[in-house]
Amino acid sequence: MTSSNISLTQFLIEEQRAGRVNPQLRLLIEVVSRACKRISIAVGKGALGGVLGDAGSAGEASINVQGEAQKKLDVLSNEILLEANAWGGHLAGLASEEMDTSQPIPDKYPRGNYLLMFDPLDGSSNIDVNISVGTIFSVLRCPDGVEQPRDEHYLQPGTEQVAAGYCTYGPSTMLVLTVGHGTHAFTLDREVGSFVLTTRGMRIPEDTKEFAVNMSNQRFWEAPMQAYVGDLLKGSEGPRGKDFNMRWVASMVADVHRILTRGGIFSYPLDSKCAAKGGKLRLMYEANPMSLLVEQAGGAASTGRMRMLEVQPTGLHMRVPVFMGSKGEVEAAVRYHQAHDANAAN
Ligand code: FDP
């Protein structure tokens, strides 16, 4: 269903009246959405804003905790989100993909009940070529009685998330949000400066003929992934009995947004290059928030071996293999892993 003339603020007030968000969570989401508007402005200026290219100085690249080169916009987006969220009184602490450890809220500000995690600018290798990038966020409750949350207090499975969302900076800027009662999309009205509800209750078609994966990693994949994609590529002549198309933006937010809009499966499987780290994508900043959004839209999300939202995190920056999107297709990918593991056990 497509709606109009309902701003994010109005939507959240209505959710509050319906008892689905409390005032603190409403403020948190409003603050994150305001920060996303600022990031959208910076991204939209492109080369004119002097924000393209690598962070660091004198030819020295700046490297983040993940061991990846940071872009100027990664650093700027991180600062915008930190600054916007520190003083509002809605957070007990926050953690970012770009920072080694979580940050408690400074003593000079009031402290709230929530923990915010974010990937300030996902897909940042696409910034300099003017392809969609995005911000992803996830909200957890701070455990009772914890005044100064440490990293271990964030290590809650994705089922504990009270809200999750992303903002995609593309031809239009869109905020996609769940507070656990459906997944809803808002489009930024740039002239007015507010997010307007454009799809209430997104639904991912159960079946699909579209897959998204970095095919250049094929030779590094595990056997079940080789078998699964091998059968997709056989198309109508193979066991799947239908022809599949491939789409790969290489910006998770854009790929997942397409899947939330028209279906498909997104996958970043285990491969021998990232196996030692557990996968490529981060559980807390990418996989969990996206999995909640996908599940709330009727889709499924898995590591290939278990439901994503039930994975017990062991570290803030933990990585996992990812399969998410149309339910029927995610279940098919999981079946290849189950069959392989069952054979290996015999
Ligand atoms: P990026 O490294 O550019 O930030 O999570 C990181 C991510 O992008 C995802 O957005 C994207 O799906 C994936 O990595 C791209 O990986 P490849 O480099 O293997 O294409």
XYZ file of C-alpha atoms and ligand atoms in Angstrom:
366
model
C 0.000 0.000 0.000
C 1.343 3.459 -0.864
C 0.577 6.303 1.528
C 1.172 10.032 1.377
C 1.186 13.188 3.513
C 2.181 11.328 6.667
C 5.526 12.579 7.932
C 7.903 10.390 9.928
C 7.102 12.540 12.978
C 3.370 11.945 12.581
C 3.923 8.232 11.949
C 5.984 7.914 15.141
C 3.436 9.830 17.224
C 0.751 7.454 15.959
C 2.987 4.465 16.800
C 3.447 5.947 20.286
C -0.335 6.332 20.728
C -0.747 2.701 19.655
C 1.757 1.686 22.357
C 4.368 0.461 19.874
C 7.096 2.991 20.697
C 7.751 5.012 23.834
C 8.798 8.697 23.847
C 12.505 7.861 24.288
C 12.573 5.494 21.321
C 10.600 7.995 19.268
C 13.181 10.688 20.032
C 15.998 8.275 19.184
C 14.534 7.510 15.751
C 13.889 11.217 15.083
C 17.489 12.069 16.004
C 18.902 9.305 13.779
C 16.679 10.443 10.907
C 17.891 14.052 11.319
C 21.497 12.860 11.235
C 20.693 10.884 8.063
C 19.356 14.083 6.464
C 22.689 15.763 7.167
C 24.590 12.794 5.720
C 22.286 12.882 2.692
C 23.181 16.537 2.108
C 26.908 15.763 2.336
C 26.612 12.730 0.017
C 24.465 14.725 -2.423
C 27.048 17.492 -2.773
C 29.542 14.980 -4.152
C 32.718 16.527 -5.496
C 31.330 20.040 -4.859
C 31.399 19.394 -1.097
C 35.079 18.381 -1.095
C 34.112 15.167 0.691
C 35.025 12.510 -1.885
C 38.153 10.372 -1.636
C 40.108 8.731 1.159
C 40.387 10.034 4.697
C 43.876 10.509 6.159
C 46.550 13.001 5.323
C 49.888 13.356 3.503
C 49.242 10.318 1.329
C 48.634 8.103 4.415
C 45.310 6.239 4.232
C 43.247 6.194 7.427
C 42.397 2.591 8.410
C 39.377 1.651 10.546
C 38.967 -1.129 13.117
C 37.956 -3.507 10.292
C 41.341 -2.961 8.619
C 39.690 -1.089 5.743
C 40.689 2.282 4.270
C 38.263 4.977 5.434
C 36.681 7.449 3.053
C 36.251 11.082 4.077
C 32.493 10.532 4.030
C 32.816 7.479 6.348
C 34.507 9.673 8.919
C 32.118 12.605 8.451
C 29.007 10.388 8.665
C 30.335 8.762 11.832
C 30.909 12.189 13.404
C 27.431 13.399 12.411
C 25.779 10.359 14.039
C 27.914 10.571 17.203
C 27.323 14.274 17.666
C 23.566 14.067 17.016
C 23.035 11.224 19.472
C 25.270 12.153 22.409
C 23.185 14.784 24.192
C 19.487 13.846 23.660
C 19.111 11.744 26.824
C 17.731 8.721 24.942
C 20.892 6.593 24.847
C 22.968 4.697 27.369
C 25.704 4.190 24.785
C 26.512 3.716 21.143
C 28.781 1.641 18.948
C 29.874 2.181 15.385
C 31.392 -0.045 12.757
C 34.068 2.624 12.419
C 35.154 2.568 16.104
C 37.130 -0.045 18.069
C 34.907 -0.093 21.139
C 31.495 1.132 22.229
C 31.153 4.659 23.660
C 29.262 5.474 26.828
C 27.313 8.741 26.848
C 29.475 11.520 28.379
C 28.683 12.287 32.043
C 27.619 15.857 31.247
C 24.546 14.546 29.373
C 21.532 12.627 30.715
C 21.527 8.914 29.985
C 18.651 6.914 28.493
C 17.765 3.236 28.180
C 18.863 2.376 24.677
C 21.993 1.188 22.913
C 22.467 2.368 19.340
C 24.673 0.606 16.810
C 25.340 1.883 13.331
C 27.291 1.497 10.142
C 27.550 5.201 9.264
C 28.127 4.732 5.546
C 27.755 1.259 4.130
C 28.997 0.508 0.622
C 31.517 3.295 0.903
C 33.718 1.905 -1.869
C 30.875 3.147 -4.125
C 30.946 6.783 -2.927
C 33.471 8.078 -5.407
C 31.573 6.626 -8.381
C 28.194 8.155 -7.479
C 26.408 4.881 -6.682
C 23.905 4.544 -3.803
C 25.335 4.162 -0.317
C 23.515 4.108 3.007
C 23.450 4.281 6.801
C 22.297 1.197 8.755
C 21.251 1.260 12.427
C 20.073 -1.102 15.132
C 18.635 -0.364 18.588
C 18.851 -2.585 21.677
C 17.770 -2.063 25.283
C 20.524 -1.415 27.780
C 20.360 -4.297 30.316
C 18.651 -3.355 33.604
C 20.918 -1.890 36.237
C 23.775 -1.101 33.816
C 24.821 2.551 34.167
C 27.958 2.523 32.019
C 27.433 -0.048 29.243
C 30.522 -1.880 28.014
C 30.940 -3.910 24.803
C 29.585 -7.075 26.449
C 26.221 -5.372 27.108
C 25.694 -5.011 23.359
C 26.170 -8.732 22.700
C 22.471 -9.560 22.424
C 20.959 -11.643 19.599
C 19.105 -9.796 16.838
C 15.735 -10.941 18.216
C 16.309 -8.395 21.019
C 16.381 -5.415 18.639
C 13.602 -2.911 19.414
C 14.110 -0.972 16.177
C 16.229 -1.159 13.056
C 16.495 0.737 9.833
C 18.587 2.121 7.053
C 18.717 5.262 5.017
C 19.653 4.910 1.367
C 21.246 7.859 -0.405
C 20.305 7.231 -4.030
C 18.352 9.104 -6.693
C 16.013 9.775 -3.762
C 16.901 9.503 -0.077
C 14.772 6.912 1.689
C 14.491 5.804 5.298
C 13.271 2.246 5.843
C 12.270 1.474 9.407
C 10.857 -1.187 11.687
C 9.923 -0.992 15.346
C 8.859 -4.643 15.222
C 5.449 -4.073 13.614
C 6.087 -4.198 9.874
C 8.660 -2.488 7.686
C 7.828 0.974 6.402
C 9.498 3.230 3.829
C 9.748 7.021 3.957
C 11.034 9.243 1.161
C 12.830 12.500 1.905
C 10.968 15.510 0.558
C 14.072 17.606 -0.068
C 12.195 20.916 -0.420
C 10.291 20.490 2.851
C 13.136 18.667 4.616
C 10.998 15.884 6.050
C 10.625 12.154 5.529
C 7.186 11.230 4.155
C 5.651 7.754 4.481
C 5.583 6.288 0.980
C 5.092 2.566 1.642
C 3.362 1.251 4.748
C 3.973 -2.448 5.305
C 6.533 -3.462 2.673
C 6.102 -7.091 1.549
C 8.838 -9.174 -0.063
C 7.437 -11.629 -2.624
C 7.925 -15.170 -1.327
C 9.549 -16.420 -4.538
C 11.982 -14.782 -6.898
C 14.064 -15.205 -10.029
C 16.733 -12.690 -9.000
C 19.904 -13.245 -6.971
C 22.643 -10.906 -5.735
C 26.134 -12.161 -4.981
C 29.718 -11.220 -5.811
C 30.314 -13.904 -8.472
C 34.035 -13.125 -8.635
C 34.384 -14.988 -5.336
C 32.902 -18.186 -6.775
C 36.083 -20.269 -6.633
C 36.550 -19.390 -2.938
C 33.054 -20.467 -1.830
C 32.170 -23.565 0.204
C 30.759 -26.615 -1.626
C 27.058 -25.999 -0.749
C 27.218 -22.446 -2.114
C 28.895 -23.731 -5.277
C 26.080 -26.265 -5.679
C 23.327 -23.715 -4.944
C 24.531 -21.054 -7.387
C 25.477 -23.747 -9.919
C 21.821 -24.806 -9.981
C 20.610 -21.191 -10.243
C 22.817 -20.754 -13.298
C 21.436 -23.895 -14.954
C 18.126 -22.025 -15.112
C 15.077 -23.662 -16.648
C 17.180 -26.649 -17.732
C 18.346 -27.381 -14.170
C 16.668 -28.657 -10.993
C 15.262 -25.208 -10.112
C 13.257 -25.187 -13.338
C 13.389 -21.437 -13.936
C 15.789 -18.850 -15.350
C 17.413 -16.528 -12.807
C 18.735 -13.011 -13.343
C 21.603 -11.495 -11.359
C 21.837 -7.986 -9.849
C 24.832 -6.855 -7.754
C 25.232 -3.198 -6.777
C 27.960 -4.072 -4.223
C 26.336 -1.696 -1.757
C 24.382 -3.799 0.730
C 21.830 -1.076 1.453
C 21.001 -0.686 -2.247
C 20.864 -4.446 -2.865
C 18.641 -5.082 0.176
C 16.455 -2.103 -0.719
C 15.818 -3.620 -4.158
C 14.934 -6.932 -2.520
C 12.540 -5.281 -0.036
C 10.922 -3.541 -2.995
C 10.603 -6.353 -5.541
C 12.052 -9.542 -4.062
C 15.266 -11.484 -4.612
C 17.989 -13.073 -2.529
C 21.062 -11.223 -1.255
C 24.012 -13.334 -0.269
C 27.502 -12.779 1.073
C 28.500 -16.370 1.833
C 31.490 -17.786 3.615
C 34.535 -18.010 1.357
C 38.106 -19.106 1.925
C 39.289 -15.463 1.929
C 37.028 -14.418 4.799
C 36.513 -17.797 6.553
C 39.029 -17.040 9.321
C 37.031 -13.915 10.222
C 33.682 -15.781 10.070
C 32.427 -13.986 6.934
C 32.567 -10.555 5.314
C 29.551 -8.692 6.695
C 29.156 -7.582 10.309
C 26.439 -9.148 12.435
C 25.654 -6.168 14.667
C 25.826 -3.295 12.181
C 24.648 -4.938 8.954
C 23.205 -8.447 9.164
C 20.981 -8.062 12.250
C 19.257 -4.770 11.393
C 18.728 -5.854 7.771
C 17.446 -9.270 8.914
C 14.846 -7.674 11.190
C 13.658 -5.404 8.356
C 13.502 -8.359 5.961
C 11.654 -10.632 8.411
C 9.197 -7.854 9.243
C 8.471 -7.604 5.509
C 7.699 -11.333 5.273
C 11.161 -12.429 4.100
C 13.787 -14.628 5.749
C 17.408 -14.189 6.824
C 19.913 -16.905 7.610
C 23.611 -17.601 7.937
C 22.942 -20.594 5.687
C 22.882 -22.753 8.800
C 20.709 -20.882 11.286
C 18.261 -17.982 11.575
C 20.338 -14.799 11.596
C 18.406 -13.150 14.409
C 19.189 -16.066 16.761
C 22.973 -15.884 16.371
C 24.581 -15.142 19.752
C 27.145 -12.387 19.133
C 30.628 -13.007 20.537
C 32.079 -9.597 19.725
C 30.930 -6.156 18.600
C 32.585 -6.551 15.214
C 31.681 -10.223 14.677
C 31.215 -11.238 11.028
C 28.776 -13.763 9.584
C 27.778 -15.329 6.244
C 24.515 -13.791 5.001
C 21.509 -15.006 2.993
C 18.411 -12.793 3.067
C 15.359 -11.919 1.035
C 12.458 -13.863 -0.513
C 11.505 -16.580 1.971
C 11.274 -19.446 -0.521
C 14.681 -18.667 -1.992
C 16.462 -18.273 1.360
C 14.975 -21.637 2.387
C 16.303 -23.153 -0.847
C 19.838 -21.858 -0.120
C 19.618 -23.225 3.425
C 18.563 -26.656 2.084
C 21.815 -26.904 0.085
C 23.801 -26.217 3.269
C 21.761 -28.727 5.305
C 22.152 -31.429 2.642
C 25.899 -30.818 2.448
C 26.346 -30.860 6.238
C 24.237 -34.024 6.597
C 26.366 -35.797 3.960
C 29.576 -34.613 5.593
C 28.387 -36.000 8.966
C 27.740 -39.507 7.519
P 31.802 -1.752 1.370
O 32.929 -2.681 1.668
O 31.986 -0.949 0.118
O 31.386 -0.901 2.553
O 29.709 -4.144 4.077
C 30.519 -3.775 3.185
C 30.123 -3.816 1.720
O 30.514 -2.682 1.053
C 28.616 -4.047 1.427
O 27.860 -2.872 1.414
C 28.645 -4.714 0.069
O 27.534 -5.544 -0.158
C 29.914 -5.517 0.133
O 30.736 -4.951 1.151
C 30.661 -5.444 -1.170
O 31.632 -6.398 -1.150
P 32.525 -6.722 -2.441
O 33.676 -5.799 -2.314
O 32.908 -8.138 -2.287
O 31.706 -6.485 -3.670
